[in-house]
């Protein structure tokens, strides 16, 4: 994953330096990759159970990407099979009137994981330096301050026991066209087609610019960004699953200590 990790203030050129078709060391090995993904599902399920039982660490996964980049698909695939207890998905939409009356982190802080929980953000506080910037919803003097505010917020979370993993799902504009056409061509996917996506597609370069700057300004050592090549769904899922499993393993999680003298209770029950 190191090759996909971004350093703080690193100069980014997403379209030139990051190939969304990249398959790492897995080129030509799709079948193996898909088989490995099944193993990772099992591992993730077991790790999440200990995370929940231990009630110590908090895990926050942030997913960002252009429309059709695969945020929903990643959630469906990577977390396939995990116990919904202790796992939560928060999708951030256009803020409501009440949310608008508060600072942009108000609704976000409310959704962060507690002890033992794993939370996935489907979009996030980063929209405040993406869509807000691209569509001039705030003056630059306001949104520019959000980089530091985000870094401070994420530092607070990590200093109080949260692990933050941030993934930018990187597709190119041609792939987006294919995916939008697929939505139009498949009746079961019509509901996913949002005409507004075409408006966003028309300002693709502005989004790329906003993403580059946001990722670079907020890829701190305590909450770094990973740029995930995402034209191939299976590779995207494999990378993210593998990484999440590795990070959870590093926590060295343990089941809580058992009650003393379990034998005594067994005898008590057997003697009933
Ligand atoms: P979707 O993820 O396709 O359901 O769309 C959610 C929409 O909400 C996207 O168009 C986002 O850009 C938009 N959105 C999310 N957060 C914000 C925000 N803070 N300000 C304005 N729009 C937002
Ligand atoms: Mg959408």
PDB file of C-alpha atoms and ligand atoms in Angstrom:
ATOM      1  CA  UNK A   1       0.000   0.000   0.000  1.00  0.00           C
ATOM      2  CA  UNK A   2       2.975   2.306   0.497  1.00  0.00           C
ATOM      3  CA  UNK A   3       3.104   3.122  -3.168  1.00  0.00           C
ATOM      4  CA  UNK A   4      -0.422   4.530  -2.952  1.00  0.00           C
ATOM      5  CA  UNK A   5       0.166   6.532   0.209  1.00  0.00           C
ATOM      6  CA  UNK A   6       0.328  10.324  -0.110  1.00  0.00           C
ATOM      7  CA  UNK A   7       2.648  12.502   1.950  1.00  0.00           C
ATOM      8  CA  UNK A   8       1.587  15.770   3.542  1.00  0.00           C
ATOM      9  CA  UNK A   9       1.930  18.649   1.066  1.00  0.00           C
ATOM     10  CA  UNK A  10       3.082  16.272  -1.675  1.00  0.00           C
ATOM     11  CA  UNK A  11       2.551  17.848  -5.085  1.00  0.00           C
ATOM     12  CA  UNK A  12      -0.120  15.726  -6.759  1.00  0.00           C
ATOM     13  CA  UNK A  13      -0.968  15.241 -10.376  1.00  0.00           C
ATOM     14  CA  UNK A  14      -3.674  12.594 -10.202  1.00  0.00           C
ATOM     15  CA  UNK A  15      -4.174  12.261 -13.936  1.00  0.00           C
ATOM     16  CA  UNK A  16      -0.502  12.103 -14.867  1.00  0.00           C
ATOM     17  CA  UNK A  17       1.092  10.240 -11.979  1.00  0.00           C
ATOM     18  CA  UNK A  18      -1.636   7.827 -10.876  1.00  0.00           C
ATOM     19  CA  UNK A  19      -2.954   5.247 -13.315  1.00  0.00           C
ATOM     20  CA  UNK A  20      -6.523   4.245 -12.435  1.00  0.00           C
ATOM     21  CA  UNK A  21      -5.974   1.027 -14.423  1.00  0.00           C
ATOM     22  CA  UNK A  22      -2.977   0.034 -12.302  1.00  0.00           C
ATOM     23  CA  UNK A  23      -3.126  -3.561 -11.047  1.00  0.00           C
ATOM     24  CA  UNK A  24       0.057  -3.450  -8.961  1.00  0.00           C
ATOM     25  CA  UNK A  25       1.575  -6.937  -8.805  1.00  0.00           C
ATOM     26  CA  UNK A  26      -1.773  -8.502  -9.711  1.00  0.00           C
ATOM     27  CA  UNK A  27      -1.855  -7.929 -13.465  1.00  0.00           C
ATOM     28  CA  UNK A  28      -3.290 -11.037 -15.167  1.00  0.00           C
ATOM     29  CA  UNK A  29      -4.176 -12.575 -11.820  1.00  0.00           C
ATOM     30  CA  UNK A  30      -7.824 -11.631 -11.465  1.00  0.00           C
ATOM     31  CA  UNK A  31      -8.951 -15.149 -10.478  1.00  0.00           C
ATOM     32  CA  UNK A  32      -6.353 -15.351  -7.745  1.00  0.00           C
ATOM     33  CA  UNK A  33      -7.308 -11.870  -6.615  1.00  0.00           C
ATOM     34  CA  UNK A  34     -10.971 -12.756  -6.338  1.00  0.00           C
ATOM     35  CA  UNK A  35     -10.119 -15.924  -4.373  1.00  0.00           C
ATOM     36  CA  UNK A  36      -7.903 -13.937  -2.029  1.00  0.00           C
ATOM     37  CA  UNK A  37     -10.751 -11.488  -1.497  1.00  0.00           C
ATOM     38  CA  UNK A  38     -12.927 -14.312  -0.184  1.00  0.00           C
ATOM     39  CA  UNK A  39     -10.231 -15.185   2.394  1.00  0.00           C
ATOM     40  CA  UNK A  40      -9.979 -11.543   3.379  1.00  0.00           C
ATOM     41  CA  UNK A  41     -13.744 -11.394   3.986  1.00  0.00           C
ATOM     42  CA  UNK A  42     -13.400 -14.143   6.564  1.00  0.00           C
ATOM     43  CA  UNK A  43     -10.420 -12.497   8.205  1.00  0.00           C
ATOM     44  CA  UNK A  44     -12.144  -9.146   8.349  1.00  0.00           C
ATOM     45  CA  UNK A  45     -15.216 -10.723   9.898  1.00  0.00           C
ATOM     46  CA  UNK A  46     -13.096 -12.303  12.652  1.00  0.00           C
ATOM     47  CA  UNK A  47     -11.098  -9.147  13.299  1.00  0.00           C
ATOM     48  CA  UNK A  48     -14.228  -7.043  13.512  1.00  0.00           C
ATOM     49  CA  UNK A  49     -15.636  -9.419  16.083  1.00  0.00           C
ATOM     50  CA  UNK A  50     -12.592  -8.947  18.335  1.00  0.00           C
ATOM     51  CA  UNK A  51     -12.714  -5.192  17.728  1.00  0.00           C
ATOM     52  CA  UNK A  52     -16.275  -5.187  18.992  1.00  0.00           C
ATOM     53  CA  UNK A  53     -15.600  -7.544  21.901  1.00  0.00           C
ATOM     54  CA  UNK A  54     -12.475  -5.755  23.082  1.00  0.00           C
ATOM     55  CA  UNK A  55     -14.289  -2.404  23.108  1.00  0.00           C
ATOM     56  CA  UNK A  56     -11.076  -0.399  22.944  1.00  0.00           C
ATOM     57  CA  UNK A  57     -10.220   0.840  19.452  1.00  0.00           C
ATOM     58  CA  UNK A  58     -12.318   2.951  17.087  1.00  0.00           C
ATOM     59  CA  UNK A  59     -11.952   2.609  13.325  1.00  0.00           C
ATOM     60  CA  UNK A  60     -13.001   5.212  10.783  1.00  0.00           C
ATOM     61  CA  UNK A  61     -12.836   4.549   7.054  1.00  0.00           C
ATOM     62  CA  UNK A  62     -13.359   7.531   4.752  1.00  0.00           C
ATOM     63  CA  UNK A  63     -14.375   6.897   1.141  1.00  0.00           C
ATOM     64  CA  UNK A  64     -14.232   9.696  -1.384  1.00  0.00           C
ATOM     65  CA  UNK A  65     -14.302   9.698  -5.163  1.00  0.00           C
ATOM     66  CA  UNK A  66     -16.087  11.085  -8.186  1.00  0.00           C
ATOM     67  CA  UNK A  67     -19.619   9.911  -8.972  1.00  0.00           C
ATOM     68  CA  UNK A  68     -19.547   6.218 -10.023  1.00  0.00           C
ATOM     69  CA  UNK A  69     -16.033   5.769  -8.564  1.00  0.00           C
ATOM     70  CA  UNK A  70     -17.355   2.830  -6.547  1.00  0.00           C
ATOM     71  CA  UNK A  71     -17.974   4.047  -3.022  1.00  0.00           C
ATOM     72  CA  UNK A  72     -21.183   2.002  -2.682  1.00  0.00           C
ATOM     73  CA  UNK A  73     -19.618  -1.017  -4.368  1.00  0.00           C
ATOM     74  CA  UNK A  74     -16.621  -0.921  -2.041  1.00  0.00           C
ATOM     75  CA  UNK A  75     -18.865  -0.914   0.998  1.00  0.00           C
ATOM     76  CA  UNK A  76     -20.918  -3.794  -0.374  1.00  0.00           C
ATOM     77  CA  UNK A  77     -17.928  -5.886  -1.312  1.00  0.00           C
ATOM     78  CA  UNK A  78     -15.317  -5.184   1.362  1.00  0.00           C
ATOM     79  CA  UNK A  79     -17.745  -5.457   4.254  1.00  0.00           C
ATOM     80  CA  UNK A  80     -19.681  -8.364   2.813  1.00  0.00           C
ATOM     81  CA  UNK A  81     -20.224 -10.820   5.628  1.00  0.00           C
ATOM     82  CA  UNK A  82     -19.216  -8.677   8.597  1.00  0.00           C
ATOM     83  CA  UNK A  83     -21.585  -8.636  11.513  1.00  0.00           C
ATOM     84  CA  UNK A  84     -23.687  -5.450  11.211  1.00  0.00           C
ATOM     85  CA  UNK A  85     -23.457  -5.083  14.985  1.00  0.00           C
ATOM     86  CA  UNK A  86     -20.595  -2.682  15.599  1.00  0.00           C
ATOM     87  CA  UNK A  87     -20.399  -1.590  11.957  1.00  0.00           C
ATOM     88  CA  UNK A  88     -22.078   1.536  10.658  1.00  0.00           C
ATOM     89  CA  UNK A  89     -22.187   3.346   7.318  1.00  0.00           C
ATOM     90  CA  UNK A  90     -22.733   7.112   7.287  1.00  0.00           C
ATOM     91  CA  UNK A  91     -23.603   8.733   3.970  1.00  0.00           C
ATOM     92  CA  UNK A  92     -23.159  12.464   3.778  1.00  0.00           C
ATOM     93  CA  UNK A  93     -25.641  14.216   1.511  1.00  0.00           C
ATOM     94  CA  UNK A  94     -26.414  17.873   0.853  1.00  0.00           C
ATOM     95  CA  UNK A  95     -26.621  19.343   4.379  1.00  0.00           C
ATOM     96  CA  UNK A  96     -30.085  19.939   5.810  1.00  0.00           C
ATOM     97  CA  UNK A  97     -31.192  23.380   6.956  1.00  0.00           C
ATOM     98  CA  UNK A  98     -30.300  22.537  10.554  1.00  0.00           C
ATOM     99  CA  UNK A  99     -26.903  21.192   9.530  1.00  0.00           C
ATOM    100  CA  UNK A 100     -26.315  24.359   7.515  1.00  0.00           C
ATOM    101  CA  UNK A 101     -26.883  26.389  10.672  1.00  0.00           C
ATOM    102  CA  UNK A 102     -23.921  24.666  12.302  1.00  0.00           C
ATOM    103  CA  UNK A 103     -20.240  24.360  11.509  1.00  0.00           C
ATOM    104  CA  UNK A 104     -19.452  21.708   8.876  1.00  0.00           C
ATOM    105  CA  UNK A 105     -17.961  19.247  11.367  1.00  0.00           C
ATOM    106  CA  UNK A 106     -21.016  19.212  13.626  1.00  0.00           C
ATOM    107  CA  UNK A 107     -22.868  16.482  11.726  1.00  0.00           C
ATOM    108  CA  UNK A 108     -19.634  14.610  11.129  1.00  0.00           C
ATOM    109  CA  UNK A 109     -18.488  14.435  14.728  1.00  0.00           C
ATOM    110  CA  UNK A 110     -21.861  12.956  15.610  1.00  0.00           C
ATOM    111  CA  UNK A 111     -21.171   9.977  13.340  1.00  0.00           C
ATOM    112  CA  UNK A 112     -17.593   9.029  14.321  1.00  0.00           C
ATOM    113  CA  UNK A 113     -17.026   5.550  15.778  1.00  0.00           C
ATOM    114  CA  UNK A 114     -17.180   4.866  19.484  1.00  0.00           C
ATOM    115  CA  UNK A 115     -15.083   2.190  21.202  1.00  0.00           C
ATOM    116  CA  UNK A 116     -15.318  -1.145  19.433  1.00  0.00           C
ATOM    117  CA  UNK A 117     -17.016   0.351  16.390  1.00  0.00           C
ATOM    118  CA  UNK A 118     -16.071   0.499  12.742  1.00  0.00           C
ATOM    119  CA  UNK A 119     -17.654   3.316  10.778  1.00  0.00           C
ATOM    120  CA  UNK A 120     -17.485   3.863   7.041  1.00  0.00           C
ATOM    121  CA  UNK A 121     -18.016   7.359   5.707  1.00  0.00           C
ATOM    122  CA  UNK A 122     -19.606   7.324   2.257  1.00  0.00           C
ATOM    123  CA  UNK A 123     -18.505  10.875   1.396  1.00  0.00           C
ATOM    124  CA  UNK A 124     -17.477  12.920   4.375  1.00  0.00           C
ATOM    125  CA  UNK A 125     -16.355  16.261   5.787  1.00  0.00           C
ATOM    126  CA  UNK A 126     -14.132  16.481   2.697  1.00  0.00           C
ATOM    127  CA  UNK A 127     -17.134  17.549   0.617  1.00  0.00           C
ATOM    128  CA  UNK A 128     -16.669  20.928   2.288  1.00  0.00           C
ATOM    129  CA  UNK A 129     -13.438  21.448   0.303  1.00  0.00           C
ATOM    130  CA  UNK A 130     -14.691  19.651  -2.835  1.00  0.00           C
ATOM    131  CA  UNK A 131     -18.276  20.306  -3.953  1.00  0.00           C
ATOM    132  CA  UNK A 132     -18.342  23.475  -1.866  1.00  0.00           C
ATOM    133  CA  UNK A 133     -15.226  24.754  -3.613  1.00  0.00           C
ATOM    134  CA  UNK A 134     -16.187  23.655  -7.127  1.00  0.00           C
ATOM    135  CA  UNK A 135     -19.633  25.243  -6.893  1.00  0.00           C
ATOM    136  CA  UNK A 136     -18.616  28.320  -4.927  1.00  0.00           C
ATOM    137  CA  UNK A 137     -20.923  27.493  -2.033  1.00  0.00           C
ATOM    138  CA  UNK A 138     -18.538  29.331   0.278  1.00  0.00           C
ATOM    139  CA  UNK A 139     -15.970  32.033  -0.449  1.00  0.00           C
ATOM    140  CA  UNK A 140     -12.401  30.795  -0.807  1.00  0.00           C
ATOM    141  CA  UNK A 141     -11.405  32.581   2.397  1.00  0.00           C
ATOM    142  CA  UNK A 142     -13.814  30.234   4.222  1.00  0.00           C
ATOM    143  CA  UNK A 143     -13.209  26.858   2.567  1.00  0.00           C
ATOM    144  CA  UNK A 144      -9.463  27.324   2.598  1.00  0.00           C
ATOM    145  CA  UNK A 145      -9.521  27.377   6.389  1.00  0.00           C
ATOM    146  CA  UNK A 146     -11.132  23.943   6.394  1.00  0.00           C
ATOM    147  CA  UNK A 147      -7.884  22.094   5.575  1.00  0.00           C
ATOM    148  CA  UNK A 148      -6.413  23.039   8.928  1.00  0.00           C
ATOM    149  CA  UNK A 149      -9.741  22.535  10.681  1.00  0.00           C
ATOM    150  CA  UNK A 150      -9.965  19.034   9.212  1.00  0.00           C
ATOM    151  CA  UNK A 151      -6.412  18.220  10.271  1.00  0.00           C
ATOM    152  CA  UNK A 152      -7.114  19.444  13.797  1.00  0.00           C
ATOM    153  CA  UNK A 153     -10.362  17.448  13.944  1.00  0.00           C
ATOM    154  CA  UNK A 154      -8.687  14.277  12.722  1.00  0.00           C
ATOM    155  CA  UNK A 155      -5.836  14.783  15.197  1.00  0.00           C
ATOM    156  CA  UNK A 156      -8.368  14.985  18.009  1.00  0.00           C
ATOM    157  CA  UNK A 157      -9.928  11.729  16.818  1.00  0.00           C
ATOM    158  CA  UNK A 158      -6.624   9.862  16.485  1.00  0.00           C
ATOM    159  CA  UNK A 159      -5.325  11.154  19.821  1.00  0.00           C
ATOM    160  CA  UNK A 160      -8.434   9.751  21.448  1.00  0.00           C
ATOM    161  CA  UNK A 161      -8.089   6.245  20.055  1.00  0.00           C
ATOM    162  CA  UNK A 162      -9.434   6.377  16.496  1.00  0.00           C
ATOM    163  CA  UNK A 163      -7.650   4.835  13.545  1.00  0.00           C
ATOM    164  CA  UNK A 164      -8.472   6.789  10.385  1.00  0.00           C
ATOM    165  CA  UNK A 165      -8.063   5.251   6.922  1.00  0.00           C
ATOM    166  CA  UNK A 166      -8.826   7.544   3.985  1.00  0.00           C
ATOM    167  CA  UNK A 167      -9.264   6.208   0.472  1.00  0.00           C
ATOM    168  CA  UNK A 168      -9.658   8.214  -2.706  1.00  0.00           C
ATOM    169  CA  UNK A 169     -11.201   5.917  -5.326  1.00  0.00           C
ATOM    170  CA  UNK A 170      -9.493   6.979  -8.512  1.00  0.00           C
ATOM    171  CA  UNK A 171     -11.230   6.424 -11.854  1.00  0.00           C
ATOM    172  CA  UNK A 172     -10.776   8.359 -15.089  1.00  0.00           C
ATOM    173  CA  UNK A 173     -13.352  10.286 -17.050  1.00  0.00           C
ATOM    174  CA  UNK A 174     -13.701   7.589 -19.745  1.00  0.00           C
ATOM    175  CA  UNK A 175     -14.435   4.986 -17.118  1.00  0.00           C
ATOM    176  CA  UNK A 176     -17.068   7.265 -15.607  1.00  0.00           C
ATOM    177  CA  UNK A 177     -18.720   7.531 -19.017  1.00  0.00           C
ATOM    178  CA  UNK A 178     -18.832   3.728 -19.287  1.00  0.00           C
ATOM    179  CA  UNK A 179     -20.319   3.423 -15.854  1.00  0.00           C
ATOM    180  CA  UNK A 180     -22.949   6.097 -16.453  1.00  0.00           C
ATOM    181  CA  UNK A 181     -23.903   4.420 -19.734  1.00  0.00           C
ATOM    182  CA  UNK A 182     -24.123   1.086 -17.954  1.00  0.00           C
ATOM    183  CA  UNK A 183     -26.551   2.610 -15.494  1.00  0.00           C
ATOM    184  CA  UNK A 184     -28.672   3.839 -18.398  1.00  0.00           C
ATOM    185  CA  UNK A 185     -28.516   0.462 -20.127  1.00  0.00           C
ATOM    186  CA  UNK A 186     -29.471  -1.651 -17.105  1.00  0.00           C
ATOM    187  CA  UNK A 187     -33.047  -1.307 -15.810  1.00  0.00           C
ATOM    188  CA  UNK A 188     -32.001  -2.400 -12.309  1.00  0.00           C
ATOM    189  CA  UNK A 189     -29.491   0.439 -12.251  1.00  0.00           C
ATOM    190  CA  UNK A 190     -31.746   3.186 -13.523  1.00  0.00           C
ATOM    191  CA  UNK A 191     -32.434   4.318  -9.969  1.00  0.00           C
ATOM    192  CA  UNK A 192     -28.735   5.041  -9.619  1.00  0.00           C
ATOM    193  CA  UNK A 193     -28.672   7.370 -12.589  1.00  0.00           C
ATOM    194  CA  UNK A 194     -28.797  10.922 -11.371  1.00  0.00           C
ATOM    195  CA  UNK A 195     -28.937  13.578 -14.108  1.00  0.00           C
ATOM    196  CA  UNK A 196     -27.014  15.847 -11.726  1.00  0.00           C
ATOM    197  CA  UNK A 197     -24.020  13.538 -12.172  1.00  0.00           C
ATOM    198  CA  UNK A 198     -23.670  14.944 -15.703  1.00  0.00           C
ATOM    199  CA  UNK A 199     -23.419  18.456 -14.302  1.00  0.00           C
ATOM    200  CA  UNK A 200     -20.586  17.314 -12.020  1.00  0.00           C
ATOM    201  CA  UNK A 201     -18.968  15.454 -14.892  1.00  0.00           C
ATOM    202  CA  UNK A 202     -18.759  18.718 -16.824  1.00  0.00           C
ATOM    203  CA  UNK A 203     -16.573  20.218 -14.122  1.00  0.00           C
ATOM    204  CA  UNK A 204     -14.296  17.165 -13.856  1.00  0.00           C
ATOM    205  CA  UNK A 205     -11.054  19.201 -14.073  1.00  0.00           C
ATOM    206  CA  UNK A 206     -12.207  21.457 -11.240  1.00  0.00           C
ATOM    207  CA  UNK A 207     -12.921  18.400  -9.090  1.00  0.00           C
ATOM    208  CA  UNK A 208      -9.524  16.910  -9.873  1.00  0.00           C
ATOM    209  CA  UNK A 209      -7.891  20.166  -8.846  1.00  0.00           C
ATOM    210  CA  UNK A 210      -9.926  20.312  -5.633  1.00  0.00           C
ATOM    211  CA  UNK A 211      -9.119  16.674  -4.820  1.00  0.00           C
ATOM    212  CA  UNK A 212      -5.419  17.133  -5.477  1.00  0.00           C
ATOM    213  CA  UNK A 213      -5.171  20.075  -3.180  1.00  0.00           C
ATOM    214  CA  UNK A 214      -7.371  18.599  -0.458  1.00  0.00           C
ATOM    215  CA  UNK A 215      -5.568  15.256  -0.413  1.00  0.00           C
ATOM    216  CA  UNK A 216      -2.183  16.907  -0.339  1.00  0.00           C
ATOM    217  CA  UNK A 217      -3.117  19.350   2.447  1.00  0.00           C
ATOM    218  CA  UNK A 218      -4.696  16.699   4.700  1.00  0.00           C
ATOM    219  CA  UNK A 219      -2.546  13.615   4.220  1.00  0.00           C
ATOM    220  CA  UNK A 220      -1.049  13.855   7.692  1.00  0.00           C
ATOM    221  CA  UNK A 221       1.067  11.085   9.183  1.00  0.00           C
ATOM    222  CA  UNK A 222      -1.746  10.298  11.627  1.00  0.00           C
ATOM    223  CA  UNK A 223      -4.488  10.212   8.967  1.00  0.00           C
ATOM    224  CA  UNK A 224      -2.905   9.688   5.543  1.00  0.00           C
ATOM    225  CA  UNK A 225      -4.683   9.406   2.208  1.00  0.00           C
ATOM    226  CA  UNK A 226      -4.367   6.462  -0.147  1.00  0.00           C
ATOM    227  CA  UNK A 227      -5.085   6.913  -3.851  1.00  0.00           C
ATOM    228  CA  UNK A 228      -6.709   3.636  -4.914  1.00  0.00           C
ATOM    229  CA  UNK A 229      -6.654   2.728  -8.630  1.00  0.00           C
ATOM    230  CA  UNK A 230     -10.348   2.004  -9.138  1.00  0.00           C
ATOM    231  CA  UNK A 231     -11.070   1.374 -12.809  1.00  0.00           C
ATOM    232  CA  UNK A 232     -11.012  -2.346 -11.938  1.00  0.00           C
ATOM    233  CA  UNK A 233     -13.472  -3.080  -9.146  1.00  0.00           C
ATOM    234  CA  UNK A 234     -11.861  -6.344  -8.071  1.00  0.00           C
ATOM    235  CA  UNK A 235      -8.453  -4.745  -7.600  1.00  0.00           C
ATOM    236  CA  UNK A 236      -9.950  -1.807  -5.710  1.00  0.00           C
ATOM    237  CA  UNK A 237     -11.758  -4.232  -3.382  1.00  0.00           C
ATOM    238  CA  UNK A 238      -8.670  -6.385  -2.958  1.00  0.00           C
ATOM    239  CA  UNK A 239      -6.412  -3.440  -2.083  1.00  0.00           C
ATOM    240  CA  UNK A 240      -8.797  -1.926   0.420  1.00  0.00           C
ATOM    241  CA  UNK A 241      -9.708  -5.256   2.055  1.00  0.00           C
ATOM    242  CA  UNK A 242      -6.082  -6.240   2.350  1.00  0.00           C
ATOM    243  CA  UNK A 243      -5.149  -2.925   3.854  1.00  0.00           C
ATOM    244  CA  UNK A 244      -8.011  -2.798   6.347  1.00  0.00           C
ATOM    245  CA  UNK A 245      -7.179  -6.345   7.489  1.00  0.00           C
ATOM    246  CA  UNK A 246      -3.491  -5.428   7.889  1.00  0.00           C
ATOM    247  CA  UNK A 247      -4.283  -2.317   9.898  1.00  0.00           C
ATOM    248  CA  UNK A 248      -6.673  -4.200  12.177  1.00  0.00           C
ATOM    249  CA  UNK A 249      -4.067  -6.925  12.740  1.00  0.00           C
ATOM    250  CA  UNK A 250      -1.540  -4.292  13.827  1.00  0.00           C
ATOM    251  CA  UNK A 251      -3.830  -3.364  16.711  1.00  0.00           C
ATOM    252  CA  UNK A 252      -3.069  -6.699  18.350  1.00  0.00           C
ATOM    253  CA  UNK A 253      -6.613  -6.922  19.623  1.00  0.00           C
ATOM    254  CA  UNK A 254      -7.589  -9.378  22.347  1.00  0.00           C
ATOM    255  CA  UNK A 255     -10.866 -10.743  23.619  1.00  0.00           C
ATOM    256  CA  UNK A 256     -11.615  -9.322  27.071  1.00  0.00           C
ATOM    257  CA  UNK A 257     -10.501 -11.487  30.017  1.00  0.00           C
ATOM    258  CA  UNK A 258     -12.848 -14.318  30.895  1.00  0.00           C
ATOM    259  CA  UNK A 259     -14.634 -14.563  34.246  1.00  0.00           C
ATOM    260  CA  UNK A 260     -12.716 -16.546  36.867  1.00  0.00           C
ATOM    261  CA  UNK A 261     -13.434 -20.207  37.561  1.00  0.00           C
ATOM    262  CA  UNK A 262     -15.455 -20.929  34.432  1.00  0.00           C
ATOM    263  CA  UNK A 263     -15.306 -24.602  35.470  1.00  0.00           C
ATOM    264  CA  UNK A 264     -17.383 -23.868  38.526  1.00  0.00           C
ATOM    265  CA  UNK A 265     -20.182 -22.481  36.337  1.00  0.00           C
ATOM    266  CA  UNK A 266     -19.985 -25.466  34.022  1.00  0.00           C
ATOM    267  CA  UNK A 267     -20.444 -27.771  37.000  1.00  0.00           C
ATOM    268  CA  UNK A 268     -23.315 -25.672  38.268  1.00  0.00           C
ATOM    269  CA  UNK A 269     -25.088 -25.919  34.917  1.00  0.00           C
ATOM    270  CA  UNK A 270     -24.352 -29.606  34.463  1.00  0.00           C
ATOM    271  CA  UNK A 271     -25.680 -30.279  37.980  1.00  0.00           C
ATOM    272  CA  UNK A 272     -29.067 -28.706  37.255  1.00  0.00           C
TER     273      UNK A 272
HETATM  274  P1  LIG B   1     -24.709  10.733  -3.418  1.00  0.00           P
HETATM  275  O1  LIG B   1     -23.434  10.420  -2.685  1.00  0.00           O
HETATM  276  O2  LIG B   1     -24.663  10.352  -4.857  1.00  0.00           O
HETATM  277  O3  LIG B   1     -25.888  10.225  -2.714  1.00  0.00           O
HETATM  278  O4  LIG B   1     -24.861  12.323  -3.449  1.00  0.00           O
HETATM  279  C1  LIG B   1     -24.763  13.094  -2.323  1.00  0.00           C
HETATM  280  C2  LIG B   1     -24.599  14.527  -2.762  1.00  0.00           C
HETATM  281  O5  LIG B   1     -24.481  15.352  -1.615  1.00  0.00           O
HETATM  282  C3  LIG B   1     -23.358  14.754  -3.597  1.00  0.00           C
HETATM  283  O6  LIG B   1     -23.679  15.450  -4.763  1.00  0.00           O
HETATM  284  C4  LIG B   1     -22.484  15.573  -2.688  1.00  0.00           C
HETATM  285  O7  LIG B   1     -21.640  16.446  -3.382  1.00  0.00           O
HETATM  286  C5  LIG B   1     -23.504  16.310  -1.854  1.00  0.00           C
HETATM  287  N1  LIG B   1     -22.904  16.798  -0.603  1.00  0.00           N
HETATM  288  C6  LIG B   1     -22.344  16.057   0.374  1.00  0.00           C
HETATM  289  N2  LIG B   1     -21.838  16.846   1.335  1.00  0.00           N
HETATM  290  C7  LIG B   1     -22.077  18.119   0.958  1.00  0.00           C
HETATM  291  C8  LIG B   1     -21.775  19.386   1.532  1.00  0.00           C
HETATM  292  N3  LIG B   1     -21.113  19.501   2.692  1.00  0.00           N
HETATM  293  N4  LIG B   1     -22.186  20.479   0.878  1.00  0.00           N
HETATM  294  C9  LIG B   1     -22.845  20.381  -0.293  1.00  0.00           C
HETATM  295  N5  LIG B   1     -23.155  19.211  -0.900  1.00  0.00           N
HETATM  296  C10 LIG B   1     -22.762  18.094  -0.277  1.00  0.00           C
HETATM  297 MG1  LIG B   2     -24.286  10.060  -6.818  1.00  0.00          MG
END
